[in-house]
mmCIF file of C-alpha atoms in Angstrom:
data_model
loop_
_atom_site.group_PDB
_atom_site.id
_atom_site.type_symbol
_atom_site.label_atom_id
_atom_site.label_comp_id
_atom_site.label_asym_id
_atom_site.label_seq_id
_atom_site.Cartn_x
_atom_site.Cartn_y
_atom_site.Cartn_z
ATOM 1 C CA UNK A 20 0.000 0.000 0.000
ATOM 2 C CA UNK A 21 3.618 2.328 0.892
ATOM 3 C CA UNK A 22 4.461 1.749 -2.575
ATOM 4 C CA UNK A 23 1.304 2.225 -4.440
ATOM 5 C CA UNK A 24 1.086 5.691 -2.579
ATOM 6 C CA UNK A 25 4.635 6.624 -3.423
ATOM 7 C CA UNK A 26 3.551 5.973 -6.729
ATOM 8 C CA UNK A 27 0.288 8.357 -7.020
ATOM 9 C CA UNK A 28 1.979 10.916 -5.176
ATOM 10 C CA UNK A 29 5.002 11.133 -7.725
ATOM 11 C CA UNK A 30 2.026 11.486 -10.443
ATOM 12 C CA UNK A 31 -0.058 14.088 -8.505
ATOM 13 C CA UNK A 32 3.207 16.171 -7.109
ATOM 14 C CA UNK A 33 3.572 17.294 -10.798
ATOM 15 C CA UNK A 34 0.749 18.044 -12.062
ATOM 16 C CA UNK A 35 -0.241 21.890 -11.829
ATOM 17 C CA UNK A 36 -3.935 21.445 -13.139
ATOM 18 C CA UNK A 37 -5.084 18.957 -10.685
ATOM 19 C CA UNK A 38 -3.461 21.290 -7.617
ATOM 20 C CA UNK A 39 -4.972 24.281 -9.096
ATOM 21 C CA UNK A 40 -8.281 22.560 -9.402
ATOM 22 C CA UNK A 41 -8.305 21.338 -5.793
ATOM 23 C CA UNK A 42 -7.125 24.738 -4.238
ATOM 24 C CA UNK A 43 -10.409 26.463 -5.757
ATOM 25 C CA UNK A 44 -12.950 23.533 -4.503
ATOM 26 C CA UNK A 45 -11.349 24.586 -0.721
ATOM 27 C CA UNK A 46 -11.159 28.063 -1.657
ATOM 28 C CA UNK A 47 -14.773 27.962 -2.583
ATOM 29 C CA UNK A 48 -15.958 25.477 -0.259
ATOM 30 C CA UNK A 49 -14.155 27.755 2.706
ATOM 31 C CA UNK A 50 -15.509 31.033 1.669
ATOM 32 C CA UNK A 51 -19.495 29.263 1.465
ATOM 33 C CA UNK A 52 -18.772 28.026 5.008
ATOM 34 C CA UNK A 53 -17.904 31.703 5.954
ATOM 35 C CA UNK A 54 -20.419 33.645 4.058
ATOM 36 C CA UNK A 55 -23.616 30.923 5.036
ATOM 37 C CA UNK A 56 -24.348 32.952 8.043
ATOM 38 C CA UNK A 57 -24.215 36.305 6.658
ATOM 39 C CA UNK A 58 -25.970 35.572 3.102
ATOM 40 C CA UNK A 59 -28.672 33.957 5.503
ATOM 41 C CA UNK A 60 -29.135 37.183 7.548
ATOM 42 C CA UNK A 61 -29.069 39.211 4.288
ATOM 43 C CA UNK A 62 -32.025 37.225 2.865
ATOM 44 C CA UNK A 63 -33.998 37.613 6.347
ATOM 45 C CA UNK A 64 -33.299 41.458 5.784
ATOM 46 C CA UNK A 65 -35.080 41.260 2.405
ATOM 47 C CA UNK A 66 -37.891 39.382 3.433
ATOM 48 C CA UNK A 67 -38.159 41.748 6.291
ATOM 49 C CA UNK A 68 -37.882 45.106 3.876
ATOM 50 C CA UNK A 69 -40.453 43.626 1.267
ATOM 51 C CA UNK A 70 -43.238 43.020 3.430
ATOM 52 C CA UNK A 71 -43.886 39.139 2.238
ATOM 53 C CA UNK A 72 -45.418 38.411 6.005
ATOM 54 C CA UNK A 73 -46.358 35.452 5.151
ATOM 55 C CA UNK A 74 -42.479 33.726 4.010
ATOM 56 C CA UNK A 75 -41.198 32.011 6.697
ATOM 57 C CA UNK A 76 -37.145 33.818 7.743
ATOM 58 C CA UNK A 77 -34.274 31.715 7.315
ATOM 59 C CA UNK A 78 -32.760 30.114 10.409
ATOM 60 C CA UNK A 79 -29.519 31.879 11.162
ATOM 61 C CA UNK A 80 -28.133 29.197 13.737
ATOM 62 C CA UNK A 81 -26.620 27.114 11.864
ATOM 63 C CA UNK A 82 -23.378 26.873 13.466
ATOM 64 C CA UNK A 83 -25.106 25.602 16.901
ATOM 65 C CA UNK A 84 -24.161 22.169 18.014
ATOM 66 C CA UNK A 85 -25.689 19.398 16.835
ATOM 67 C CA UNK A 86 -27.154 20.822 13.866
ATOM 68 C CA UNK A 87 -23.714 22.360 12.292
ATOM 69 C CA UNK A 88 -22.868 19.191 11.667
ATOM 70 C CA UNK A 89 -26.187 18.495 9.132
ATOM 71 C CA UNK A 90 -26.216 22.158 7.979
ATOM 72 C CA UNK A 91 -22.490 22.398 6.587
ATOM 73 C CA UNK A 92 -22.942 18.948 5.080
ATOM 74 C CA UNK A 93 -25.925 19.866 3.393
ATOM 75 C CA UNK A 94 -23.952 23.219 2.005
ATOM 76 C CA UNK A 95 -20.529 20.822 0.815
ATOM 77 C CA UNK A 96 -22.623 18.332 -1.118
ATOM 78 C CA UNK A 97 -23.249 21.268 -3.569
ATOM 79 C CA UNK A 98 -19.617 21.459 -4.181
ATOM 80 C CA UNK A 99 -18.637 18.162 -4.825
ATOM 81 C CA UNK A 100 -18.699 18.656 -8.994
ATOM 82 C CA UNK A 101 -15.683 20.575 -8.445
ATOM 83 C CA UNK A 102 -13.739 17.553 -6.621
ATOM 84 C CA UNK A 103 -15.023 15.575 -8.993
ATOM 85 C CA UNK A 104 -13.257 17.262 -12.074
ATOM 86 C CA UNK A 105 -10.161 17.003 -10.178
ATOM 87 C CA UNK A 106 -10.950 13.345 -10.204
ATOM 88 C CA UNK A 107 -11.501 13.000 -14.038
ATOM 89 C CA UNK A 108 -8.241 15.131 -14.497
ATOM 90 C CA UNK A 109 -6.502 12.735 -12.271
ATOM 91 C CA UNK A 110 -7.574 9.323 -14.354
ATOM 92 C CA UNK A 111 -7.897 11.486 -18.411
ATOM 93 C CA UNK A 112 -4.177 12.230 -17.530
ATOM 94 C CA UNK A 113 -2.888 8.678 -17.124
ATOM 95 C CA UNK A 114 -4.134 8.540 -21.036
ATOM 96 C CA UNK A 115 -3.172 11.592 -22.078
ATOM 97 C CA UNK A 116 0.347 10.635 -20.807
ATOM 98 C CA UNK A 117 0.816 7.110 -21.461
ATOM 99 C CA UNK A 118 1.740 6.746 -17.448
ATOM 100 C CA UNK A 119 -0.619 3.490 -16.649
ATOM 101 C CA UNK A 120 1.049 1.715 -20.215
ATOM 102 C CA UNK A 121 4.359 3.086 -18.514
ATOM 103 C CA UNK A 122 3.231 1.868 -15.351
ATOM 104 C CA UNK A 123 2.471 -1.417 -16.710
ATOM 105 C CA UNK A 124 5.948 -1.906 -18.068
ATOM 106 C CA UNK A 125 7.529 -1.266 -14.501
ATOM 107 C CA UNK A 126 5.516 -4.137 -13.195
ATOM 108 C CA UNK A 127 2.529 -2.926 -11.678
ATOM 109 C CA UNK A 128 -0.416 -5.140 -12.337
ATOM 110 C CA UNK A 129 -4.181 -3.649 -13.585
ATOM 111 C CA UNK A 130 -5.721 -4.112 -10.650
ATOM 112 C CA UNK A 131 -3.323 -2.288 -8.799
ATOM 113 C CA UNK A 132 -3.539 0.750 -11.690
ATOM 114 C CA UNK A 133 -7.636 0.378 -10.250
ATOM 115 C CA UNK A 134 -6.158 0.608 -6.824
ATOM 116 C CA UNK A 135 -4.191 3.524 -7.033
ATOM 117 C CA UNK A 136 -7.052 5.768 -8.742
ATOM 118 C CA UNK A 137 -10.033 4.228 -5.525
ATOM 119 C CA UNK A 138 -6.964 5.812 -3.403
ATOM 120 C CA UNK A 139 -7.247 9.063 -5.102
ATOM 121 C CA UNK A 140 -11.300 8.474 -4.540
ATOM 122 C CA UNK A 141 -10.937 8.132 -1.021
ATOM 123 C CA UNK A 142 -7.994 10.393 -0.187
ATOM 124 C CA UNK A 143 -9.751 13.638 -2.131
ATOM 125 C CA UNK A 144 -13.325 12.708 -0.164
ATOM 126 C CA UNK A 145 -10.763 12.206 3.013
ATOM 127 C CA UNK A 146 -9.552 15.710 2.904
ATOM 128 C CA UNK A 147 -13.453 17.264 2.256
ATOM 129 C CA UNK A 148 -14.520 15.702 5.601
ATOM 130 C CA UNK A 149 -11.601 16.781 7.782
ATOM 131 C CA UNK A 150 -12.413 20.386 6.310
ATOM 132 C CA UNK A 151 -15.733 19.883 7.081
ATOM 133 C CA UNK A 152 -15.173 18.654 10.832
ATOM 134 C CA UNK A 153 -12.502 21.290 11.508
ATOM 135 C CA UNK A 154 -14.434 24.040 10.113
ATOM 136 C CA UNK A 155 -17.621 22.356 12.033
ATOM 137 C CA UNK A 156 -15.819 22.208 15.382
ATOM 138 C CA UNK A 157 -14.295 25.822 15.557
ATOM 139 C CA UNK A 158 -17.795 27.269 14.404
ATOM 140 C CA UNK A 159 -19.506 24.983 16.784
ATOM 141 C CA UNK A 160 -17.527 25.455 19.834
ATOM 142 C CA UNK A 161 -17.452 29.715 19.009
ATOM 143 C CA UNK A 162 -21.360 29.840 18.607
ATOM 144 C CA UNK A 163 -22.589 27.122 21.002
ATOM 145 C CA UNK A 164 -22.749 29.342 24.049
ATOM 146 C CA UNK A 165 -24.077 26.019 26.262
ATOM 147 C CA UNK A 166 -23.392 22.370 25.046
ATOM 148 C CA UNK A 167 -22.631 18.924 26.153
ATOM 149 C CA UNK A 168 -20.151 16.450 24.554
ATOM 150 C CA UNK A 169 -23.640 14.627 23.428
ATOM 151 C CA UNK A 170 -24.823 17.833 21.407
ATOM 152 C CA UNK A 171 -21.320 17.652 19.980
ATOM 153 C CA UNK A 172 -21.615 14.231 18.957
ATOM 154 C CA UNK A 173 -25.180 13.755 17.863
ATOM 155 C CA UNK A 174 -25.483 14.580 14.653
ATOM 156 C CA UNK A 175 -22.005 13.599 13.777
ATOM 157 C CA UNK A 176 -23.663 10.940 11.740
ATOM 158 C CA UNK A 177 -24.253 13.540 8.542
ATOM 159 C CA UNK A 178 -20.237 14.028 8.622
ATOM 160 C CA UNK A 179 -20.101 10.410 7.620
ATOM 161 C CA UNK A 180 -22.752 10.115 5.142
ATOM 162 C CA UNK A 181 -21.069 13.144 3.471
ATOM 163 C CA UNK A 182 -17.808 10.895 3.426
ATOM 164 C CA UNK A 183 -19.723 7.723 1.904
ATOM 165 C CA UNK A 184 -21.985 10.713 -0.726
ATOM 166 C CA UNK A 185 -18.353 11.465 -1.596
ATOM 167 C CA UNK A 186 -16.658 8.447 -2.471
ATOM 168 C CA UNK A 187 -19.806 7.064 -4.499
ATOM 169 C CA UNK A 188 -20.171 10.253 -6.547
ATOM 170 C CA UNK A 189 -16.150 10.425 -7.446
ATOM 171 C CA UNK A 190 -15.745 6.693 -8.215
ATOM 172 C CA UNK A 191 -18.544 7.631 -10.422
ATOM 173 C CA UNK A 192 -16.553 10.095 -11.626
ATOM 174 C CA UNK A 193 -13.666 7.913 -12.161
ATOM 175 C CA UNK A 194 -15.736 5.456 -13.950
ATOM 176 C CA UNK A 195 -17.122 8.029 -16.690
ATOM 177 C CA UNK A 196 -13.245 9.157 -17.040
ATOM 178 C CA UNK A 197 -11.994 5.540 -17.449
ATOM 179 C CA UNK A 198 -14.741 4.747 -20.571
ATOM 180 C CA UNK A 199 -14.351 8.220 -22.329
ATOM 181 C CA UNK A 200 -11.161 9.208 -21.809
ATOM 182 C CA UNK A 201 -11.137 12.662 -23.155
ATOM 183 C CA UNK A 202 -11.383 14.685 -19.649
ATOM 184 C CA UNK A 203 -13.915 17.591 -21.555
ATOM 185 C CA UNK A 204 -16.288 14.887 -22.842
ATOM 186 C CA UNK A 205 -16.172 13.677 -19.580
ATOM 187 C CA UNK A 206 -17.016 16.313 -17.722
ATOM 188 C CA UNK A 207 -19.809 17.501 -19.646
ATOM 189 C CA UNK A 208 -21.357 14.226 -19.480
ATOM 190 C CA UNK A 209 -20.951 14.224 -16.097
ATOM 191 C CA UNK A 210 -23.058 17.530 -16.084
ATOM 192 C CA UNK A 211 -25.550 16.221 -18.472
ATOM 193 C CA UNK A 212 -26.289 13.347 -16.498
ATOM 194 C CA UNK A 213 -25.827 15.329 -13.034
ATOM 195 C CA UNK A 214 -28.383 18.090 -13.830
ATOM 196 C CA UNK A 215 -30.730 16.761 -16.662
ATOM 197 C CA UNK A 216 -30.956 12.782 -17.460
ATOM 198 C CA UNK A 217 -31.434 11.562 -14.087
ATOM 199 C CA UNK A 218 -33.377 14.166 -12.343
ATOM 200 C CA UNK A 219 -35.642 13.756 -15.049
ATOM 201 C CA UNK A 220 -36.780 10.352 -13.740
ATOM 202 C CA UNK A 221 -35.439 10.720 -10.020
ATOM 203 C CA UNK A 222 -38.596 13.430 -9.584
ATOM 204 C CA UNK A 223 -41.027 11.876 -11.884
ATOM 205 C CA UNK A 224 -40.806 8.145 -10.405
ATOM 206 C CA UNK A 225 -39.643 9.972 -6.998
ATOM 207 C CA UNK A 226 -42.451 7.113 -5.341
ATOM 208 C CA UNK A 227 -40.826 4.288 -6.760
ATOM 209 C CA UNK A 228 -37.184 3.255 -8.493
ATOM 210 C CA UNK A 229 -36.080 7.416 -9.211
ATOM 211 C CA UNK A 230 -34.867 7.539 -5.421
ATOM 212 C CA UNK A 231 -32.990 4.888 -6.221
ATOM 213 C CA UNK A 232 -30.946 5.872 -8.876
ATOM 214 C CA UNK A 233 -27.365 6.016 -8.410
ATOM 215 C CA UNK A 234 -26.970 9.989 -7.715
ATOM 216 C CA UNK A 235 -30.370 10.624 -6.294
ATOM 217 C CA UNK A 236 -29.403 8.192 -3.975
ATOM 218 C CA UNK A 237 -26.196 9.398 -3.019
ATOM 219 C CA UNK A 238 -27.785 12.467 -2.445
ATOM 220 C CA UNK A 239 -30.206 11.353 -0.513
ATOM 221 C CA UNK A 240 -27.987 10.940 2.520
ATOM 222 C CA UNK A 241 -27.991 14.426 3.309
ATOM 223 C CA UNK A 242 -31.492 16.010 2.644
ATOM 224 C CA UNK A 243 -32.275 19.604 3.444
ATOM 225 C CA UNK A 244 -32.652 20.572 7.007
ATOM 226 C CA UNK A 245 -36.108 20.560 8.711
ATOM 227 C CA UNK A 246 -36.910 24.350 8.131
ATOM 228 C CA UNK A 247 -40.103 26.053 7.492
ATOM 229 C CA UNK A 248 -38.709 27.449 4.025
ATOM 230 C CA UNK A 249 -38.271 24.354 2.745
ATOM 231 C CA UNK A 250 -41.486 22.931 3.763
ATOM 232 C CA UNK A 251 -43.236 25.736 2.001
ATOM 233 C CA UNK A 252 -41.192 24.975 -1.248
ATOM 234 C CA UNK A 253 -41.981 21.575 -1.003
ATOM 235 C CA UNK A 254 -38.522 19.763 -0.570
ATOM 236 C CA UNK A 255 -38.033 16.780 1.350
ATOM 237 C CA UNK A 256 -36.513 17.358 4.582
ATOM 238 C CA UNK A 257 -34.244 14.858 6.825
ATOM 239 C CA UNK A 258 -35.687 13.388 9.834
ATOM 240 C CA UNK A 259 -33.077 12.130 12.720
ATOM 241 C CA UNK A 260 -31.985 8.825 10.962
ATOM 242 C CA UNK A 261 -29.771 8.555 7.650
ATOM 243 C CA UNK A 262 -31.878 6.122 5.348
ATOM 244 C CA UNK A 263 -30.478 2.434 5.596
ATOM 245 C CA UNK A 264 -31.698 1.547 2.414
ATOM 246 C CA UNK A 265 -29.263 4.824 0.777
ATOM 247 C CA UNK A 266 -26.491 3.712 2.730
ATOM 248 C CA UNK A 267 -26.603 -0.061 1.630
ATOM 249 C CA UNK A 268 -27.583 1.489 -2.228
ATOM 250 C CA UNK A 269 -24.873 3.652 -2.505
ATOM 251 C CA UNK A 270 -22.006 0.802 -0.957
ATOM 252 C CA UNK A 271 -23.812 -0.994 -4.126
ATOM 253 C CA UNK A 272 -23.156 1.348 -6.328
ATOM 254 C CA UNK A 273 -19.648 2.355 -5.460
ATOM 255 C CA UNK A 274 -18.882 -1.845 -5.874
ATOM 256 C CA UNK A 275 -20.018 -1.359 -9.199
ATOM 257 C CA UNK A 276 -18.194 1.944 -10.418
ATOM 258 C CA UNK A 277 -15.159 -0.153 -9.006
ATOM 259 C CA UNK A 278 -15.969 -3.214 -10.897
ATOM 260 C CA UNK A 279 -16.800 -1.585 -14.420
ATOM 261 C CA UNK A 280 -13.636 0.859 -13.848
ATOM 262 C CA UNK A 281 -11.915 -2.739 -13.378
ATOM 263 C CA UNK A 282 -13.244 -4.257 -16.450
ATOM 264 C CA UNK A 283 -12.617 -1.252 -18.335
ATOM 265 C CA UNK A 284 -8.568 -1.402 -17.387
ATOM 266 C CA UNK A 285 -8.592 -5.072 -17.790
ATOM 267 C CA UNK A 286 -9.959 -5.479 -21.604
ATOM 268 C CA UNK A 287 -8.527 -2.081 -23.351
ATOM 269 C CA UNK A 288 -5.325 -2.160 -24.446
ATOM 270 C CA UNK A 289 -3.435 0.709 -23.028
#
């Protein structure tokens, strides 16, 4: 595993794109944390100044123990199309550059060419979390003014979903990158598919299979906060308990962006 690392990291070291890529998704991802409160208190102000009684104000706690945890979650899982273009950089590349046919030649076998890219899956959602928690715990402990270790803790729960939403969405990445190769055509299929073909069904058959689709049910983990707001708009809000059924789903789904990302490696000649 030592190895396979030092491998990847002598790849990633050098390549400018994929750092530049990854400093604006925590660039951006840092400055939403920031700016939630404020752009929150902004849109209360508005409400307030146009005289719509009857909207419901935004909550502006949202960096209270337990529910920081949920909220910021909830706010990150809009940014993860941004890691996962640094993902599709990360496996288009290896193409582009002849490094797994290279790597192939210095003995490294094609499973461990699948091995090295789930690393880069794992590592990049990795990183995500621990600037979620961080930023979640310094918020947390500056605007809880009374809290137990058990309002810490409770809905620590979302932090983890947010890890698993990760890793399925960026192996599905990887998988799109590994069958088209080009890292453009990739990404705007990715966006096609993100934003029109399967929202399409995932809202129309929302009763039956569209919950169940592969990124519906990744995002599914982390629903919108119980607020009034969203109530009124109609959105499906989270209750206390993470969905079973999307947790054992999306572990189904990341076995098989593994598996066809496998397959694809194993029969192409590189």
């Amino acid at each position: 595993m030592k190895s396979l690392l030092k491998i990847e990291w002598i790849k990633v070291s050098r390549n400018r794109i994929f750092w530049f890529m990854l400093v604006i998704y925590v660039v951006a991802l840092v400055l939403a944390f920031l700016g939630l409160q404020s752009m929150l208190e902004n849109a209360n102000q508005q409400i307030k100044d146009s005289g719509l009684d009857a909207l419901p104000l935004l909550p502006t706690n949202i960096y209270l123990f337990p529910h920081v945890w949920h909220n910021l979650s909830f706010v990150a899982r809009f940014f993860k199309i941004f890691l996962a273009v640094v993902m599709i950089i990360l496996v288009t590349n290896e193409y582009a550059y002849n490094t797994m046919r290279q790597s192939l030649m210095n003995g490294l076998s094609r499973l461990e060419l699948i091995k090295l890219k789930v690393l880069d899956v794992i590592i990049l959602s990795a990183v995500s979390t621990v600037i979620l928690l961080v930023f979640g715990f310094i918020t947390g402990v500056s605007y809880s003014s009374d809290y137990s270790m058990w309002d810490m803790l409770r809905k620590l729960n979302y932090v983890g979903a947010y890890f698993l939403m990760l890793v399925g969405f960026l192996s599905f990445a990887m998988m799109l990158a590994f069958l088209v190769k080009k890292p453009a055509f990739t990404i705007m299929i990715l966006l096609v598919y993100s934003y029109i073909l399967e929202l399409i069904p995932a809202f129309k058959y929302s009763d039956s299979f569209g919950e169940y689709l592969p990124l519906r049910s990744m995002n599914l983990l982390i629903e919108a906060p119980n607020t009034p707001v969203f109530d009124m708009l109609n959105i499906s809000s989270a209750s206390n308990v993470i969905p079973t059924s999307h947790i054992i789903v999306t572990l189904i789904y990341i076995g098989v962006f593994w598996s066809i990302s496998y397959l694809v490696i194993r029969k192409r000649d590189l």
